[in-house]
Coordinates of C-alpha atoms and ligand atoms in Angstrom, one line a residue:
M1 CA -5.3 -31.7 -2.6
Y2 CA -1.9 -31.5 -5.0
M3 CA -1.5 -28.9 -7.5
N4 CA 0.6 -26.4 -9.4
F5 CA -0.5 -23.1 -8.7
Y6 CA 0.6 -19.7 -10.6
L7 CA -0.2 -16.7 -9.3
I8 CA -0.8 -12.8 -10.4
S9 CA -0.7 -10.7 -7.1
L10 CA -2.6 -6.9 -8.4
G11 CA -2.7 -3.7 -6.8
C12 CA -1.1 -2.8 -3.2
P13 CA 0.6 -4.7 -0.3
K14 CA -2.5 -4.8 1.5
N15 CA -3.3 -7.3 -1.5
L16 CA -0.3 -8.8 -2.0
T17 CA -0.9 -10.1 2.0
D18 CA -3.7 -11.7 1.1
S19 CA -2.0 -13.4 -2.0
E20 CA 1.0 -14.3 0.9
D21 CA -2.0 -15.6 3.0
F22 CA -3.3 -17.8 0.8
S23 CA -0.5 -19.1 -0.9
A24 CA 1.1 -20.3 2.3
K25 CA -1.8 -21.9 2.4
L26 CA -1.6 -24.3 -0.2
I27 CA 1.8 -25.1 -0.3
A28 CA 1.0 -25.7 3.7
T29 CA -2.2 -28.5 2.9
G30 CA -0.2 -30.3 -0.1
S31 CA -0.2 -28.0 -3.2
K32 CA 3.0 -25.9 -5.0
M33 CA 3.7 -22.0 -6.1
V34 CA 5.5 -22.7 -9.7
F35 CA 7.0 -19.5 -11.1
M36 CA 6.0 -20.4 -14.4
P37 CA 2.5 -20.3 -15.6
E38 CA 3.5 -22.6 -18.2
E39 CA 4.6 -25.3 -15.1
A40 CA 0.8 -24.3 -14.2
D41 CA -2.4 -26.4 -13.4
T42 CA -4.2 -23.1 -12.3
I43 CA -3.5 -20.0 -12.5
I44 CA -4.8 -18.1 -8.9
I45 CA -5.1 -13.9 -10.0
N46 CA -5.3 -11.5 -7.2
T47 CA -7.5 -8.8 -8.5
C48 CA -7.2 -4.6 -7.3
G49 CA -11.0 -3.2 -8.1
F50 CA -9.2 0.3 -7.4
L51 CA -9.3 2.4 -10.0
S52 CA -10.3 2.1 -13.7
S53 CA -6.5 1.2 -14.4
A54 CA -6.4 -1.5 -11.8
I55 CA -9.3 -2.5 -13.1
K56 CA -7.8 -3.2 -17.3
E57 CA -5.0 -4.4 -15.6
A58 CA -7.2 -7.3 -14.3
K59 CA -8.8 -7.9 -16.9
D60 CA -6.1 -7.8 -19.3
N61 CA -4.2 -10.7 -16.9
I62 CA -7.7 -12.1 -16.5
K63 CA -7.7 -12.6 -20.3
A64 CA -4.6 -13.9 -21.0
A65 CA -4.8 -16.8 -18.6
L66 CA -7.7 -18.2 -20.8
K67 CA -5.7 -17.8 -23.9
L68 CA -3.5 -20.4 -21.3
K69 CA -6.5 -22.8 -20.4
Q70 CA -7.8 -22.1 -24.3
K71 CA -4.5 -23.1 -25.4
G72 CA -4.6 -26.5 -23.0
I73 CA -1.6 -25.1 -21.3
V74 CA -3.0 -25.0 -18.0
S75 CA -6.6 -26.3 -16.6
R76 CA -7.9 -24.1 -13.9
V77 CA -8.0 -20.0 -14.0
A78 CA -9.3 -19.3 -10.3
V79 CA -10.3 -15.0 -9.6
T80 CA -10.2 -13.2 -6.4
G81 CA -9.4 -10.0 -4.8
C82 CA -11.5 -6.3 -4.5
M83 CA -12.6 -6.3 -8.4
V84 CA -14.2 -9.3 -7.4
E85 CA -15.9 -7.6 -3.9
R86 CA -17.2 -5.3 -6.6
L87 CA -17.6 -6.2 -9.7
K88 CA -18.6 -10.0 -9.3
E89 CA -21.7 -9.6 -12.4
E90 CA -19.7 -7.5 -14.4
V91 CA -16.4 -10.3 -14.3
K92 CA -18.8 -13.4 -14.9
K93 CA -20.7 -11.8 -17.9
E94 CA -17.2 -11.0 -19.4
F95 CA -15.7 -14.3 -18.4
P96 CA -17.8 -17.2 -19.2
N97 CA -15.5 -19.4 -18.7
L98 CA -12.9 -19.1 -15.7
D99 CA -14.0 -22.0 -13.7
L100 CA -13.5 -20.0 -9.8
I101 CA -14.5 -16.8 -8.9
F102 CA -13.8 -16.6 -4.7
S103 CA -14.5 -13.6 -2.5
I104 CA -11.9 -12.5 -0.4
S105 CA -12.7 -13.8 2.6
A106 CA -13.4 -16.9 0.9
Q107 CA -9.2 -17.3 1.1
E108 CA -9.4 -18.5 4.4
S109 CA -10.5 -22.3 2.8
I110 CA -8.8 -21.8 -0.5
E111 CA -7.7 -25.4 0.3
K112 CA -11.0 -26.9 0.4
I113 CA -12.6 -24.5 -2.6
I114 CA -9.7 -24.1 -5.5
K115 CA -11.2 -27.0 -7.5
K116 CA -14.6 -26.4 -7.4
Q117 CA -16.0 -24.7 -10.6
G118 CA -18.5 -21.5 -9.7
E119 CA -18.7 -19.1 -7.7
I120 CA -17.7 -18.6 -3.8
I121 CA -19.1 -15.7 -2.3
K122 CA -18.5 -15.3 1.2
P123 CA -19.5 -12.4 3.1
I124 CA -16.9 -9.7 4.4
Q125 CA -15.6 -11.1 8.5
K126 CA -16.8 -9.2 11.5
T127 CA -13.1 -9.9 12.8
L128 CA -9.0 -10.5 11.6
H129 CA -7.3 -12.5 12.3
L130 CA -3.9 -14.3 12.7
P131 CA -3.2 -16.5 8.6
Q132 CA -2.8 -19.5 9.5
Y133 CA 0.9 -19.7 7.6
K134 CA 2.8 -17.9 6.8
M135 CA 4.9 -17.1 4.3
S136 CA 7.4 -14.0 1.4
L137 CA 6.2 -12.8 -1.3
T138 CA 8.8 -10.1 -1.0
L139 CA 12.5 -9.2 -0.4
P140 CA 13.0 -12.4 2.6
H141 CA 14.7 -9.4 4.4
S142 CA 11.6 -6.9 4.4
A143 CA 7.6 -7.1 4.4
Y144 CA 4.6 -6.0 5.5
L145 CA 2.3 -6.3 8.2
K146 CA -1.3 -5.0 7.8
V147 CA -2.3 -4.7 10.8
A148 CA -6.3 -4.0 9.5
D149 CA -8.3 -4.4 6.7
G150 CA -11.5 -2.7 5.8
C151 CA -11.9 1.4 6.8
D152 CA -14.3 3.5 8.0
N153 CA -13.6 7.4 7.0
R154 CA -15.7 6.7 4.1
C155 CA -13.4 9.8 1.8
A156 CA -16.2 10.4 -0.9
Y157 CA -14.0 9.4 -4.1
C158 CA -12.3 6.2 -2.5
A159 CA -14.9 2.8 -2.9
I160 CA -12.6 0.9 -0.4
P161 CA -15.0 1.0 2.7
Y162 CA -17.4 -0.8 -0.5
I163 CA -14.9 -3.9 -0.9
R164 CA -13.5 -4.3 1.9
G165 CA -15.8 -2.8 4.5
K166 CA -15.8 -1.6 8.0
Y167 CA -12.2 -1.2 10.1
R168 CA -11.0 -4.1 12.0
S169 CA -7.9 -4.8 13.3
K170 CA -6.2 -7.6 14.1
P171 CA -6.0 -8.0 17.6
I172 CA -2.5 -7.3 18.9
E173 CA -1.0 -11.1 20.5
E174 CA -2.0 -11.9 17.2
V175 CA 0.0 -8.6 15.2
M176 CA 2.9 -10.1 17.6
A177 CA 2.7 -13.6 16.6
E178 CA 2.7 -13.1 13.2
A179 CA 5.6 -10.6 13.5
K180 CA 7.5 -13.0 15.5
V181 CA 7.4 -15.8 12.4
M182 CA 8.4 -13.4 10.4
A183 CA 11.5 -12.4 12.3
K184 CA 12.1 -15.4 12.7
N185 CA 12.3 -16.8 8.3
G186 CA 14.7 -13.1 8.4
V187 CA 12.8 -10.3 7.9
K188 CA 14.3 -7.3 9.3
E189 CA 12.0 -3.9 8.3
L190 CA 8.8 -4.8 8.7
S191 CA 6.3 -2.1 7.3
L192 CA 3.3 -1.6 8.8
I193 CA 0.2 -1.5 6.3
A194 CA -3.6 -0.5 6.4
Q195 CA -5.8 1.5 5.1
D196 CA -4.9 3.3 8.3
T197 CA -3.0 2.6 9.8
T198 CA -3.5 5.5 13.5
S199 CA -7.4 4.1 13.5
Y200 CA -5.3 0.5 14.0
G201 CA -7.0 -0.8 17.6
Y202 CA -9.7 1.5 18.3
D203 CA -12.2 -1.0 16.9
L204 CA -11.4 -4.0 19.3
Y205 CA -10.1 -1.5 22.5
G206 CA -11.9 1.5 22.3
K207 CA -8.9 4.1 21.0
P208 CA -5.8 4.1 18.7
Q209 CA -3.3 1.4 20.3
L210 CA 0.0 1.8 17.2
I211 CA 1.7 3.2 20.0
P212 CA 1.4 0.4 21.9
L213 CA 2.1 -2.1 19.0
L214 CA 5.1 -0.2 18.3
K215 CA 6.4 -0.7 21.9
K216 CA 5.6 -4.2 21.3
L217 CA 7.4 -4.8 18.2
I218 CA 10.5 -2.7 18.9
K219 CA 11.9 -5.5 21.7
L220 CA 11.1 -8.0 19.0
K221 CA 14.2 -9.9 18.6
G222 CA 15.6 -9.7 14.5
I223 CA 13.3 -6.9 13.7
E224 CA 16.3 -4.1 13.1
R225 CA 13.4 -1.4 11.4
L226 CA 9.9 -0.8 11.6
R227 CA 8.3 1.6 8.9
L228 CA 4.8 3.0 9.3
M229 CA 1.8 4.1 5.8
Y230 CA -0.7 4.7 5.3
A231 CA -1.2 7.3 8.0
Y232 CA -4.0 9.0 9.0
P233 CA -3.2 13.4 8.8
H234 CA -5.4 14.4 12.2
R235 CA -4.7 10.6 14.0
V236 CA -0.9 11.8 14.1
T237 CA 0.1 12.8 16.9
K238 CA 2.6 14.8 19.2
E239 CA 3.7 10.9 21.3
L240 CA 3.5 9.0 18.0
A241 CA 5.8 11.5 16.3
K242 CA 8.5 11.2 20.2
L243 CA 8.0 8.3 19.6
M244 CA 9.8 7.6 16.1
A245 CA 12.1 10.7 17.7
G246 CA 13.1 8.2 20.6
E247 CA 13.4 4.5 18.8
E248 CA 16.4 3.7 16.5
K249 CA 14.2 0.4 15.4
I250 CA 11.4 2.5 14.1
I251 CA 12.6 4.4 11.1
P252 CA 11.8 8.5 11.0
Y253 CA 9.4 7.9 7.8
L254 CA 5.4 8.6 7.1
D255 CA 3.5 7.4 4.7
I256 CA 0.6 10.2 5.3
P257 CA -1.5 10.5 2.5
L258 CA -3.1 13.8 2.1
Q259 CA -5.6 13.8 -0.9
H260 CA -5.2 18.3 -1.1
I261 CA -4.7 20.8 0.8
S262 CA -7.6 23.3 -0.1
N263 CA -10.2 23.2 2.8
N264 CA -13.3 23.8 0.2
I265 CA -11.2 20.7 -1.6
L266 CA -10.6 18.1 1.9
K267 CA -14.7 18.9 3.4
A268 CA -16.0 17.9 -0.1
M269 CA -13.8 14.8 -0.1
N270 CA -15.6 14.3 2.9
R271 CA -11.5 14.5 4.3
H272 CA -11.8 14.3 8.6
A273 CA -8.2 16.7 8.7
T274 CA -8.5 20.3 8.0
A275 CA -5.5 23.0 5.9
E276 CA -4.4 24.0 9.2
E277 CA -4.8 21.0 11.6
T278 CA -2.4 19.0 8.5
K279 CA 0.0 21.8 8.4
E280 CA 0.3 22.2 12.0
V281 CA 1.0 17.8 11.6
L282 CA 3.6 18.2 9.1
A283 CA 5.7 20.7 11.4
M284 CA 5.6 19.2 14.1
L285 CA 6.7 15.9 12.6
K286 CA 9.6 18.1 11.5
D287 CA 10.7 19.4 14.6
T288 CA 10.0 16.7 16.7
V289 CA 11.3 13.8 14.5
P290 CA 14.6 15.0 13.2
G291 CA 15.5 14.0 9.6
I292 CA 11.7 12.9 9.0
A293 CA 11.6 12.0 5.9
V294 CA 7.9 11.9 4.2
R295 CA 5.5 10.3 1.7
T296 CA 2.0 11.9 0.4
N297 CA -0.3 10.8 -2.8
F298 CA -2.3 14.0 -4.1
I299 CA -5.2 13.4 -5.9
V300 CA -6.3 16.5 -8.5
G301 CA -9.3 17.4 -10.9
F302 CA -11.8 16.4 -8.3
P303 CA -15.2 17.5 -9.0
G304 CA -15.4 21.6 -7.9
E305 CA -12.1 21.7 -7.5
S306 CA -11.8 25.7 -8.7
E307 CA -8.1 27.4 -10.1
K308 CA -7.6 29.2 -7.1
D309 CA -8.0 25.5 -5.2
F310 CA -6.0 23.8 -7.4
N311 CA -2.7 26.5 -7.4
E312 CA -3.1 26.7 -3.7
L313 CA -2.1 22.9 -3.6
L314 CA 0.4 23.7 -5.8
A315 CA 2.1 26.2 -3.8
F316 CA 2.0 23.7 -1.2
V317 CA 3.6 21.6 -2.9
K318 CA 6.0 23.4 -4.1
S319 CA 6.6 24.6 0.1
Y320 CA 6.6 21.7 2.0
G321 CA 9.3 19.4 0.0
F322 CA 8.1 16.1 -0.2
D323 CA 10.5 13.5 0.0
N324 CA 8.3 10.8 -1.6
M325 CA 5.5 12.2 -3.9
G326 CA 2.0 10.5 -5.5
V327 CA -0.2 12.3 -7.6
F328 CA -3.3 10.9 -9.3
E329 CA -6.1 12.4 -11.0
Y330 CA -9.3 12.4 -9.2
F331 CA -11.3 9.2 -10.8
R332 CA -15.1 9.1 -11.0
E333 CA -16.2 5.3 -9.2
Q334 CA -19.1 4.5 -9.3
G335 CA -20.7 3.8 -5.6
T336 CA -18.9 7.1 -4.0
P337 CA -20.3 9.6 -3.3
A338 CA -18.4 11.9 -5.4
Y339 CA -19.4 9.5 -8.4
S340 CA -22.8 12.2 -8.5
M341 CA -21.2 15.2 -7.5
K342 CA -21.6 18.2 -10.1
R343 CA -18.5 20.6 -11.4
Q344 CA -17.6 17.5 -13.2
I345 CA -13.6 18.9 -13.9
P346 CA -13.5 18.1 -17.4
A347 CA -10.0 15.0 -18.1
A348 CA -7.7 16.7 -20.3
V349 CA -7.7 20.0 -17.0
K350 CA -7.1 16.3 -14.9
K351 CA -4.2 16.0 -16.8
E352 CA -2.7 19.6 -17.3
R353 CA -3.3 19.3 -13.1
A354 CA -1.5 16.4 -12.5
E355 CA 1.9 16.7 -14.9
I356 CA 1.9 20.0 -13.7
L357 CA 2.0 19.2 -9.8
N358 CA 4.5 16.3 -10.9
K359 CA 6.7 19.3 -12.4
A360 CA 6.8 21.5 -9.4
Q361 CA 8.0 17.7 -7.0
S362 CA 10.1 17.0 -9.8
R363 CA 11.9 20.6 -8.6
V364 CA 11.4 19.8 -5.3
I365 CA 12.9 16.7 -6.0
D366 CA 15.6 18.2 -7.9
K367 CA 17.1 20.8 -4.1
I368 CA 16.4 18.1 -1.9
N369 CA 19.4 16.1 -3.9
K370 CA 21.8 19.3 -4.1
N371 CA 21.4 18.6 -0.3
L372 CA 21.9 15.7 -0.4
I373 CA 25.0 15.0 -2.5
G374 CA 27.6 14.0 0.6
Q375 CA 25.4 13.3 3.2
T376 CA 25.8 9.6 4.3
L377 CA 22.3 7.9 5.1
E378 CA 21.5 4.7 6.5
V379 CA 20.2 2.6 3.4
I380 CA 19.4 -1.1 3.5
S381 CA 20.6 -3.4 0.2
D382 CA 17.3 -4.9 -1.5
T383 CA 19.9 -6.9 -3.7
T384 CA 24.3 -7.0 -4.2
T385 CA 23.3 -3.5 -6.7
L386 CA 20.9 -2.4 -6.2
G387 CA 18.1 -0.2 -2.3
R388 CA 16.4 2.0 -0.8
T389 CA 17.2 4.7 2.1
Y390 CA 15.6 5.5 5.2
K391 CA 13.7 7.9 3.1
D392 CA 12.6 5.7 0.7
A393 CA 9.4 2.7 1.1
P394 CA 9.7 -0.7 -0.6
D395 CA 8.3 -0.5 -3.7
I396 CA 6.8 2.6 -4.6
D397 CA 9.5 5.0 -3.4
G398 CA 13.1 6.3 -4.5
T399 CA 16.3 3.6 -5.0
V400 CA 20.0 4.3 -4.8
S401 CA 22.8 1.4 -6.2
F402 CA 25.9 0.9 -4.6
I403 CA 29.1 1.9 -6.7
K404 CA 30.5 -1.6 -5.6
P405 CA 28.0 -4.7 -5.2
V406 CA 27.6 -5.4 -1.2
K407 CA 25.9 -8.6 0.9
A408 CA 21.8 -8.1 0.5
G409 CA 19.7 -7.4 3.3
Q410 CA 22.0 -5.2 5.5
I411 CA 21.4 -2.3 7.0
F412 CA 23.9 0.4 7.5
K413 CA 25.8 4.1 6.6
A414 CA 26.1 5.0 2.8
K415 CA 27.3 8.7 1.4
I416 CA 25.4 10.1 -1.4
I417 CA 27.2 10.0 -4.3
K418 CA 24.9 11.3 -6.9
A419 CA 21.5 11.5 -7.4
K420 CA 18.7 12.5 -10.0
G421 CA 15.4 12.4 -9.4
Y422 CA 14.2 9.5 -7.0
Q423 CA 17.8 6.8 -7.9
R424 CA 20.5 8.4 -6.1
L425 CA 23.9 6.3 -6.0
V426 CA 26.1 6.0 -2.7
E427 CA 28.7 4.8 -1.1
P428 CA 29.4 1.4 1.1
K429 CA 30.3 3.6 4.0
Ligands
LIG501 S1 -8.4 6.2 4.8 FE1 -10.2 7.9 2.4 S2 -9.3 6.9 0.8 FE2 -8.1 5.7 2.8 S3 -9.0 3.3 2.3 FE3 -10.0 4.5 4.0 S4 -11.5 5.4 2.7 FE4 -10.0 4.9 0.9

């Protein structure tokens, strides 16, 4: 089976690693990935189905691909990913000219199904395993390592558990085998991802195994830096913080989506950490890990969010000083518990609260930047002119520009010269 395929990978890094795995399989079984849709026989779209904006983006891409098919430029269009898991019937109805709709679990046998017509929907797998072939769609020196999929946390606003199923960890020896291949392929910065990395292993080994996994990854030759993404607040332990503080290879950085800080809202969201526990964890991290950089996300406008709840969140953002922060307006997701909650917040109020919170955060960043100027930090060069400080994860956080060209894919020290928002100018040391 041979074909030229053009890939459109949408959504989060977890979806990207799925795209990497099935694309690697297609290439290993004789197909060719092309980088212009016009050169392709088949366009494969790996969709996100998390928020309405993501669903719109996926549909726009499907429309554009079907237009190329209509013009005879490509012969087939195939769609997979989270939107298929969630909205299969809607997709089929809206796009009857699609050649193939296949589920996330069907990606595993992509080489056998990609030329089929219609739909191939397989149940969510009970276990998660090492991909047969490995390739990277990210920069050669920085990649994502998905250690688990699915989620058991059941936050009231989130559709992920219904899309990706129960929490399934990859066996530790398989994660290590995957990381070894990535190290051999030149990866230096490995970002660990899952819906909740801090739960890694609890389903397979009876209790979380993130720390033993990190201790193994630290010993892996070639991998120079490990970055922790998607931590769940009350599973961030002192032991983990101590390991982060004691191991140079573990970047003093943590992505820890908090979603809110008012106990009233945290309870309604079915988040398992209270405001007090959250603040304790953040204080413990600051005390234990020198120079720790914290990224987080907040949702504003969750049903029942009063002015008082919002002001509590605003005060918290002003006082804590997050290095990177995302703000989302609550989106009413069908099929989630929050969908049928009373006291839904008007769109205009959600928008206003998001603006206020973002404004507060930009003032925080101005203050952080004032302190950063003149400081020397560790950076990683993503290209000869652009890179990131250790405080910045790929794709979602800030960037640095180098005052003179450097070698790409290197980790070194640089002095902050100028800073505006999340963009900084640095001088390599
Ligand atoms: S932790 Fe909550 S928000 Fe994150 S994937 Fe799980 S259910 Fe969704």
